[in-house]
Amino acid sequence: MIPASADLMRDVLFLPEAASRQARDIDALHFWVISATMLGALAVGLTALVFLVKYRRMGDRPRPTRFIALPVKYELAMAGLLLGLFLAWWFVGYRQMIALQRAPEGALEIYVTGKQWMWKFASADGPDTVGVLVVPAARPVRLLITARDVVHSFFVPALRVKQDAIPGRYTSLSFTIDRPGSFPVYCAEYCGLSHSRMWATLVALPPEEYQRWLEGAVPPAVGEAGGNADIAGGRLGEREAISIAQRGEQQAARYGCLACHTVDGQPHIGPTWRGLFGSERVLVTGQRLVADAAYLTQSMMRPMEDLVAGYPPVMPTYQGQMEPADVAAIVEYIKSLRHDAGRAP
Amino acid sequence: MTPTTERHAGESYLGGERTLRSWLTTRDHKRIGLMFLIATSLFLFVGGLFALLLRLELLAPRETLMGPMTYNRMFTAHGVVMVWLFMIPAIPSGFGNFLLPLMIGANDVAFPRLNLASFYIYVAGAVVALFGLFMGGADTGWTFYVPYSAQTATAVVPVLIGVFILGWSSIVTGVNFIATVHTMRAKGLQWMQMPLFVWAIYGTSVIQVLATPVLGLVLLLIGMEHLFDWGIFDPRRGGDPVIFQHLFWFYSHPAVYIMVLPAMGVISEVVCAFSRKNPLSYQAIVIATVGITFFGFLAWGHHMFTAGMSTFAAGSFGILSMVVAIFSAIKVFTWTGTLYQGSISLKAPLLYVLAFLFLFVFGGMTGVAVATMSLDVHWHDTYFVVAHFHFIMVGGTLTAFLAAVHYWFPKVTGRNYPETWGVAMAVLVFIGFNVTFVPQFLLGNLGMPRRYYDYPESMQWLHVISTGGSWLLGIALLTTVLYLAWSLRHGAVATDNPWHSAGFEWRTASPPPPYNFPGSPALHRGAYDYTGQEPPEGPAALP
Ligand SMILES: [Cu+2]
Ligand SMILES: [Cu+2]
């Protein structure tokens, strides 16, 4: 679809601007589906109207009519055609869904925690924030989302994405915003009293400005979003004195992980954490997968689900016992121990 | 025999014993059906009043009429009342009860006492649920999602118990109707000769019997979780909140068909009667009814695309949902084709059918749209979904209910309603409905999440239009009740078959006598056979 007509459609349908490629792809399917819907309803309505006028009863005396029965096979053929159309939508939708769920290479990972009634954000090297999610434009971002108390849902209309935040689980969401800007974020899953005000702002900064943000400056776009009284809990979090990976090290000690895991490359009761991140794991089932952030959190929450080959199944579950921020910190810590990271913090 | 079942020639089920006691102890399916109709209509108004108040609050951002707590309780009450006290029982337990035996030439349902018990269970469930809604006011939404429902301080448990009890009424009625269709058909009436409304009620009953126990189970589980903190769904103790969602929708998606199948049955009857035609394909409608009944059980996951399910699972539920939609499309095609070469009389019931066709196609196709996974990611839990299911529930089921009320009004009461008013209000319902819900699709596109009592200013004017529409709809429905109530006393006395319908239920007096048919019913002429000259007024060919 040519961009101008797409913009017109967006205006007609009240869709907000689309801030990513994915969002524009989804809109294209949207236009197709919604046009077919309107045409379908009109076609049926008009056909019925035409019959109504054409075959209306004259006078009050009913007259006999002809017995007309369409053989079922014609009905089924009609249904088959329609199913073909639906399947075409399904096919496109399925591919888009896969694209939505696949984490792009080198994505910036940010941990999102929903709690009644605010959104908290933590990333490896930026400051923690509440109510404002700061990301670089034109770079893939992956959100790892969870909730502290009840189910919430992280919804960014401008990106056409939404992901439930579920206590005890980590779900993820990826996107690449193609230009700087500020976009509203809503909680879409009912979560109690102030559900209707559980808002946040997603601020996409130009790369240089994002760099300055990491170094401690507060760019105007972030300040505006943070100062906006409309935003629940709308203030910037304290800049952490220690890095998130350092905090992860402390937490790993506190939760007793280091009783079974080493960080020096030696296997102990459990596998070592050195070089774990990004490496290929072989499970007892013979399955192989790459240890990414999702795998690491999964290993903490449901250790019995993907047992690493060669170790006893003794690791306890930490589901519900760790603050999401601590989980994020430990994952960052393990990440910092990857081989290619070069040095331990 | 109780006094009500005594038979006097020419006396209707409304005559004979008229005492309150005779009504409350009746075993006549028609009286029970009528009691269900009155009770469910009453709740339609309670639920509708909540809806009007909710829309009023949404007239402007921030607090206008009520605070968030009241708002949250009220949308919960609106959902619970509309779903379990109106939509689910209205057509099956109301019209189904009244018509099923008449349409298969039986003198009652298979288990008349159980039928009465079902009504009392319904009343008990309604009282308990309403008690909960008014006293403590659950604020969980009708979906009761955990962990919120396990943690909230509001009175969830009475509402859960109320709905649990209501479920029993649904199951009992389902069992009763299944048995009735199997064992009570008039001699010689084959399955493939049954009126399509009977097929619809039969499919509905199967769903009621198979799906409702799962609802009962899951309601009990949250009750336990809430009361004793058992940790069934609590992730802190190894529970899983997503399991709840699966169990809940395993009932609640098929429940959509409990609400829609009977409506489809009504449409099949009304289209044929007012176009004086056989259905374009009787078999196609039967196949589609059975198909919906079966596939309806397999589509529940489309409510959870964003709850972290795998892409494969989402894709599977997406396809299955589209299959269900195909069966509905077959029906729409058949109804529209039935009008072809008919002798169409445009009365209020048929007007409602026209409205139904348009709204149901729009609602159904937007259903396919939200079953398309990547699109649903944006629309899920927004006003788009709200608009979609109101198109199905109000544009579909309520419209069909109104068609049924008008079509069978003479059958049930023996009087006619004023046609001009009927037509005028049907038009107003259609307009009011569209003004209310079309803007909600657009709000959903804009990103307005559901269950928000407050919203960004930029969304306001669409909300204003929607609220205006809700008043039109409210006025139309209130006027309808008024002229129907008026007709009960002052409407013209109806002949036995004022629409000259070939339907089996019209082959006896209107209103029918206590045992339905004096002597054995005359069902030789098919229920959709309009090929002959209309016999002169009166019940067809009595023996
Ligand atoms: Cu929320
Ligand atoms: Cu569903």
Short mmCIF file of C-alpha atoms in Angstrom, two decimals, chain B residues 31-291:
data_model
loop_
_atom_site.label_atom_id
_atom_site.label_comp_id
_atom_site.label_asym_id
_atom_site.label_seq_id
_atom_site.Cartn_x
_atom_site.Cartn_y
_atom_site.Cartn_z
CA ARG B 31 -45.93 -20.99 32.40
CA ILE B 32 -42.35 -21.76 33.41
CA GLY B 33 -41.11 -20.32 30.14
CA LEU B 34 -43.14 -17.19 30.68
CA MET B 35 -41.79 -16.79 34.21
CA PHE B 36 -38.27 -17.10 32.83
CA LEU B 37 -39.07 -14.50 30.18
CA ILE B 38 -40.37 -12.05 32.74
CA ALA B 39 -37.46 -12.58 35.11
CA THR B 40 -34.79 -12.37 32.43
CA SER B 41 -36.37 -9.25 30.90
CA LEU B 42 -36.33 -7.66 34.31
CA PHE B 43 -32.61 -8.31 34.54
CA LEU B 44 -32.11 -6.98 31.03
CA PHE B 45 -33.35 -3.70 32.46
CA VAL B 46 -31.20 -3.86 35.55
CA GLY B 47 -28.13 -4.61 33.43
CA GLY B 48 -29.15 -1.95 30.93
CA LEU B 49 -29.46 0.64 33.67
CA PHE B 50 -25.91 -0.16 34.77
CA ALA B 51 -24.77 0.24 31.18
CA LEU B 52 -26.40 3.67 30.90
CA LEU B 53 -24.73 4.80 34.10
CA LEU B 54 -21.35 3.51 32.94
CA ARG B 55 -21.73 5.35 29.65
CA LEU B 56 -22.70 8.47 31.55
CA GLU B 57 -19.52 8.31 33.59
CA LEU B 58 -17.54 8.03 30.37
CA LEU B 59 -19.03 11.23 28.99
CA ALA B 60 -15.92 13.07 30.15
CA PRO B 61 -12.47 12.07 31.34
CA ARG B 62 -11.78 11.77 35.06
CA GLU B 63 -14.45 11.42 37.67
CA THR B 64 -17.83 12.74 36.59
CA LEU B 65 -20.60 10.68 38.10
CA MET B 66 -18.82 8.05 40.18
CA GLY B 67 -15.37 7.21 41.45
CA PRO B 68 -13.23 4.34 40.20
CA MET B 69 -14.42 1.93 42.90
CA THR B 70 -18.08 2.39 42.04
CA TYR B 71 -17.27 2.23 38.36
CA ASN B 72 -15.34 -1.03 38.73
CA ARG B 73 -18.16 -2.57 40.72
CA MET B 74 -20.71 -1.39 38.26
CA PHE B 75 -19.07 -2.85 35.16
CA THR B 76 -18.73 -6.10 37.07
CA ALA B 77 -22.42 -5.98 37.91
CA HIS B 78 -23.29 -5.10 34.31
CA GLY B 79 -21.33 -8.08 33.01
CA VAL B 80 -22.56 -10.61 35.56
CA VAL B 81 -26.20 -9.58 35.22
CA MET B 82 -26.18 -9.43 31.43
CA VAL B 83 -24.29 -12.66 30.90
CA TRP B 84 -25.73 -14.98 33.50
CA LEU B 85 -29.08 -13.45 34.35
CA PHE B 86 -30.14 -12.34 30.89
CA MET B 87 -28.20 -13.62 27.88
CA ILE B 88 -27.67 -17.22 28.87
CA PRO B 89 -31.16 -18.06 30.12
CA ALA B 90 -33.31 -15.61 28.12
CA ILE B 91 -33.81 -17.42 24.84
CA PRO B 92 -33.16 -21.07 25.86
CA SER B 93 -34.93 -21.12 29.21
CA GLY B 94 -37.52 -18.54 28.21
CA PHE B 95 -38.55 -19.08 24.62
CA GLY B 96 -36.98 -22.54 24.52
CA ASN B 97 -39.18 -23.70 27.34
CA PHE B 98 -42.27 -22.19 25.86
CA LEU B 99 -41.75 -23.39 22.32
CA LEU B 100 -39.73 -26.58 22.34
CA PRO B 101 -42.60 -28.92 23.23
CA LEU B 102 -44.98 -27.04 20.92
CA MET B 103 -42.50 -27.35 18.07
CA ILE B 104 -42.10 -31.09 18.40
CA GLY B 105 -45.75 -31.79 19.05
CA ALA B 106 -45.28 -32.75 22.70
CA ASN B 107 -47.52 -31.85 25.62
CA ASP B 108 -44.65 -30.86 27.92
CA VAL B 109 -40.92 -31.32 28.46
CA ALA B 110 -39.55 -34.68 29.56
CA PHE B 111 -39.13 -33.71 33.23
CA PRO B 112 -41.68 -31.05 34.18
CA ARG B 113 -40.74 -31.02 37.88
CA LEU B 114 -37.07 -30.60 37.08
CA ASN B 115 -38.09 -27.78 34.80
CA LEU B 116 -39.76 -25.94 37.66
CA ALA B 117 -36.76 -26.69 39.86
CA SER B 118 -34.54 -25.07 37.23
CA PHE B 119 -36.54 -21.87 37.59
CA TYR B 120 -36.15 -21.84 41.34
CA ILE B 121 -32.45 -22.57 41.10
CA TYR B 122 -32.20 -19.61 38.75
CA VAL B 123 -34.05 -17.37 41.19
CA ALA B 124 -31.87 -18.55 44.07
CA GLY B 125 -28.69 -17.96 42.09
CA ALA B 126 -29.90 -14.53 41.05
CA VAL B 127 -30.72 -13.56 44.64
CA VAL B 128 -27.32 -14.67 45.95
CA ALA B 129 -25.40 -13.03 43.12
CA LEU B 130 -27.33 -9.77 43.42
CA PHE B 131 -26.88 -9.81 47.17
CA GLY B 132 -23.14 -10.03 46.58
CA LEU B 133 -23.18 -7.35 43.91
CA PHE B 134 -25.07 -4.88 46.05
CA MET B 135 -23.75 -5.60 49.52
CA GLY B 136 -20.01 -5.93 49.01
CA GLY B 137 -19.86 -5.29 45.30
CA ALA B 138 -17.28 -7.50 43.63
CA ASP B 139 -14.95 -5.41 41.47
CA THR B 140 -13.26 -8.13 39.44
CA GLY B 141 -15.17 -7.89 36.18
CA TRP B 142 -17.29 -10.83 35.08
CA THR B 143 -14.08 -12.66 34.18
CA PHE B 144 -12.83 -12.98 37.79
CA TYR B 145 -9.16 -13.10 36.75
CA VAL B 146 -6.76 -14.31 39.44
CA PRO B 147 -4.67 -13.24 41.31
CA TYR B 148 -6.76 -10.07 41.49
CA SER B 149 -9.98 -11.88 42.38
CA ALA B 150 -8.18 -13.79 45.11
CA GLN B 151 -6.82 -10.59 46.62
CA THR B 152 -9.55 -7.99 46.29
CA ALA B 153 -11.27 -6.92 49.48
CA THR B 154 -14.68 -6.77 47.83
CA ALA B 155 -17.34 -9.46 48.15
CA VAL B 156 -16.33 -11.87 45.43
CA VAL B 157 -17.46 -15.03 47.16
CA PRO B 158 -21.23 -14.40 47.19
CA VAL B 159 -21.10 -13.49 43.52
CA LEU B 160 -19.14 -16.67 42.75
CA ILE B 161 -21.63 -18.76 44.67
CA GLY B 162 -24.50 -17.05 42.90
CA VAL B 163 -23.04 -17.77 39.48
CA PHE B 164 -22.24 -21.32 40.57
CA ILE B 165 -25.90 -21.85 41.43
CA LEU B 166 -27.03 -20.25 38.17
CA GLY B 167 -24.84 -22.74 36.35
CA TRP B 168 -26.92 -25.55 37.79
CA SER B 169 -30.07 -24.06 36.40
CA SER B 170 -28.40 -24.01 33.01
CA ILE B 171 -27.26 -27.63 33.28
CA VAL B 172 -30.62 -28.89 34.48
CA THR B 173 -32.50 -27.15 31.69
CA GLY B 174 -30.00 -28.50 29.17
CA VAL B 175 -30.46 -32.08 30.34
CA ASN B 176 -34.19 -31.66 30.28
CA PHE B 177 -34.27 -30.32 26.73
CA ILE B 178 -31.95 -32.99 25.40
CA ALA B 179 -34.17 -35.67 26.88
CA THR B 180 -37.24 -33.93 25.51
CA VAL B 181 -35.94 -33.77 21.96
CA HIS B 182 -34.87 -37.40 22.06
CA THR B 183 -37.97 -38.88 23.59
CA MET B 184 -40.95 -36.59 23.17
CA ARG B 185 -41.11 -35.87 19.43
CA ALA B 186 -44.58 -36.45 18.00
CA LYS B 187 -45.05 -39.71 16.22
CA GLY B 188 -43.45 -39.61 12.79
CA LEU B 189 -41.51 -36.40 13.36
CA GLN B 190 -38.01 -37.20 12.13
CA TRP B 191 -34.87 -35.35 13.24
CA MET B 192 -34.47 -33.77 9.85
CA GLN B 193 -38.03 -32.44 9.97
CA MET B 194 -37.67 -30.66 13.27
CA PRO B 195 -37.96 -26.89 13.22
CA LEU B 196 -34.56 -25.21 13.12
CA PHE B 197 -35.21 -23.49 16.43
CA VAL B 198 -35.37 -26.95 18.00
CA TRP B 199 -32.02 -27.83 16.49
CA ALA B 200 -30.57 -24.62 17.85
CA ILE B 201 -31.89 -25.27 21.33
CA TYR B 202 -30.63 -28.82 21.15
CA GLY B 203 -27.09 -27.67 20.30
CA THR B 204 -27.27 -25.06 23.03
CA SER B 205 -28.33 -27.65 25.57
CA VAL B 206 -25.38 -29.86 24.69
CA ILE B 207 -23.03 -26.95 25.32
CA GLN B 208 -24.78 -26.09 28.57
CA VAL B 209 -24.41 -29.62 29.84
CA LEU B 210 -20.79 -30.09 28.80
CA ALA B 211 -19.25 -26.67 29.44
CA THR B 212 -21.01 -25.37 32.54
CA PRO B 213 -19.45 -27.93 34.94
CA VAL B 214 -16.03 -26.50 34.06
CA LEU B 215 -17.27 -23.06 35.06
CA GLY B 216 -18.59 -24.49 38.32
CA LEU B 217 -15.24 -26.06 39.02
CA VAL B 218 -13.21 -22.98 38.34
CA LEU B 219 -15.55 -20.77 40.38
CA LEU B 220 -15.18 -23.12 43.32
CA LEU B 221 -11.43 -23.01 42.97
CA ILE B 222 -11.25 -19.21 43.11
CA GLY B 223 -13.68 -19.21 46.02
CA MET B 224 -11.29 -21.52 47.88
CA GLU B 225 -8.30 -19.46 46.89
CA HIS B 226 -10.02 -16.30 48.08
CA LEU B 227 -11.26 -17.75 51.36
CA PHE B 228 -8.48 -20.07 52.44
CA ASP B 229 -5.55 -18.77 50.46
CA TRP B 230 -4.77 -22.19 49.05
CA GLY B 231 -2.36 -21.07 46.38
CA ILE B 232 -3.97 -22.91 43.49
CA PHE B 233 -3.39 -19.99 41.17
CA ASP B 234 -0.87 -18.09 43.28
CA PRO B 235 2.57 -18.13 41.64
CA ARG B 236 4.23 -17.62 45.01
CA ARG B 237 3.28 -21.15 45.87
CA GLY B 238 3.71 -22.83 42.55
CA GLY B 239 0.24 -21.97 41.29
CA ASP B 240 -0.37 -20.58 37.85
CA PRO B 241 -2.72 -17.69 37.10
CA VAL B 242 -2.79 -18.57 33.41
CA ILE B 243 -4.37 -21.96 34.12
CA PHE B 244 -7.31 -20.04 35.50
CA GLN B 245 -7.68 -18.17 32.24
CA HIS B 246 -7.70 -21.40 30.27
CA LEU B 247 -10.34 -22.96 32.49
CA PHE B 248 -12.45 -19.84 32.52
CA TRP B 249 -12.48 -19.44 28.75
CA PHE B 250 -13.02 -23.13 28.22
CA TYR B 251 -16.50 -22.38 29.52
CA SER B 252 -16.88 -18.79 28.52
CA HIS B 253 -16.11 -19.14 24.88
CA PRO B 254 -18.68 -21.91 24.30
CA ALA B 255 -20.97 -19.77 26.46
CA VAL B 256 -20.93 -17.28 23.60
CA TYR B 257 -22.68 -19.97 21.58
CA ILE B 258 -25.14 -20.61 24.41
CA MET B 259 -26.10 -17.01 23.80
CA VAL B 260 -25.88 -17.00 20.01
CA LEU B 261 -27.19 -20.39 18.83
CA PRO B 262 -30.71 -19.85 20.18
CA ALA B 263 -30.71 -16.41 18.59
CA MET B 264 -29.83 -18.06 15.29
CA GLY B 265 -32.73 -20.44 15.84
CA VAL B 266 -35.08 -17.49 16.20
CA ILE B 267 -33.78 -15.93 13.01
CA SER B 268 -34.34 -19.14 11.05
CA GLU B 269 -37.98 -19.25 12.19
CA VAL B 270 -38.75 -15.59 11.60
CA VAL B 271 -37.09 -15.40 8.18
CA CYS B 272 -39.13 -18.33 6.90
CA ALA B 273 -42.41 -17.17 8.41
CA PHE B 274 -42.21 -13.62 7.05
CA SER B 275 -40.91 -14.48 3.63
CA ARG B 276 -43.21 -17.50 3.38
CA LYS B 277 -40.34 -19.63 2.17
CA ASN B 278 -38.58 -22.81 3.10
CA PRO B 279 -35.01 -22.15 4.26
CA LEU B 280 -32.62 -21.99 1.31
CA SER B 281 -30.97 -25.08 2.71
CA TYR B 282 -32.36 -26.77 5.78
CA GLN B 283 -29.47 -29.21 5.90
CA ALA B 284 -26.86 -26.47 5.74
CA ILE B 285 -28.34 -24.82 8.80
CA VAL B 286 -28.43 -28.11 10.68
CA ILE B 287 -24.83 -28.88 9.72
CA ALA B 288 -23.77 -25.40 10.78
CA THR B 289 -25.59 -25.72 14.10
CA VAL B 290 -23.88 -29.00 14.89
CA GLY B 291 -20.56 -27.60 13.65
#
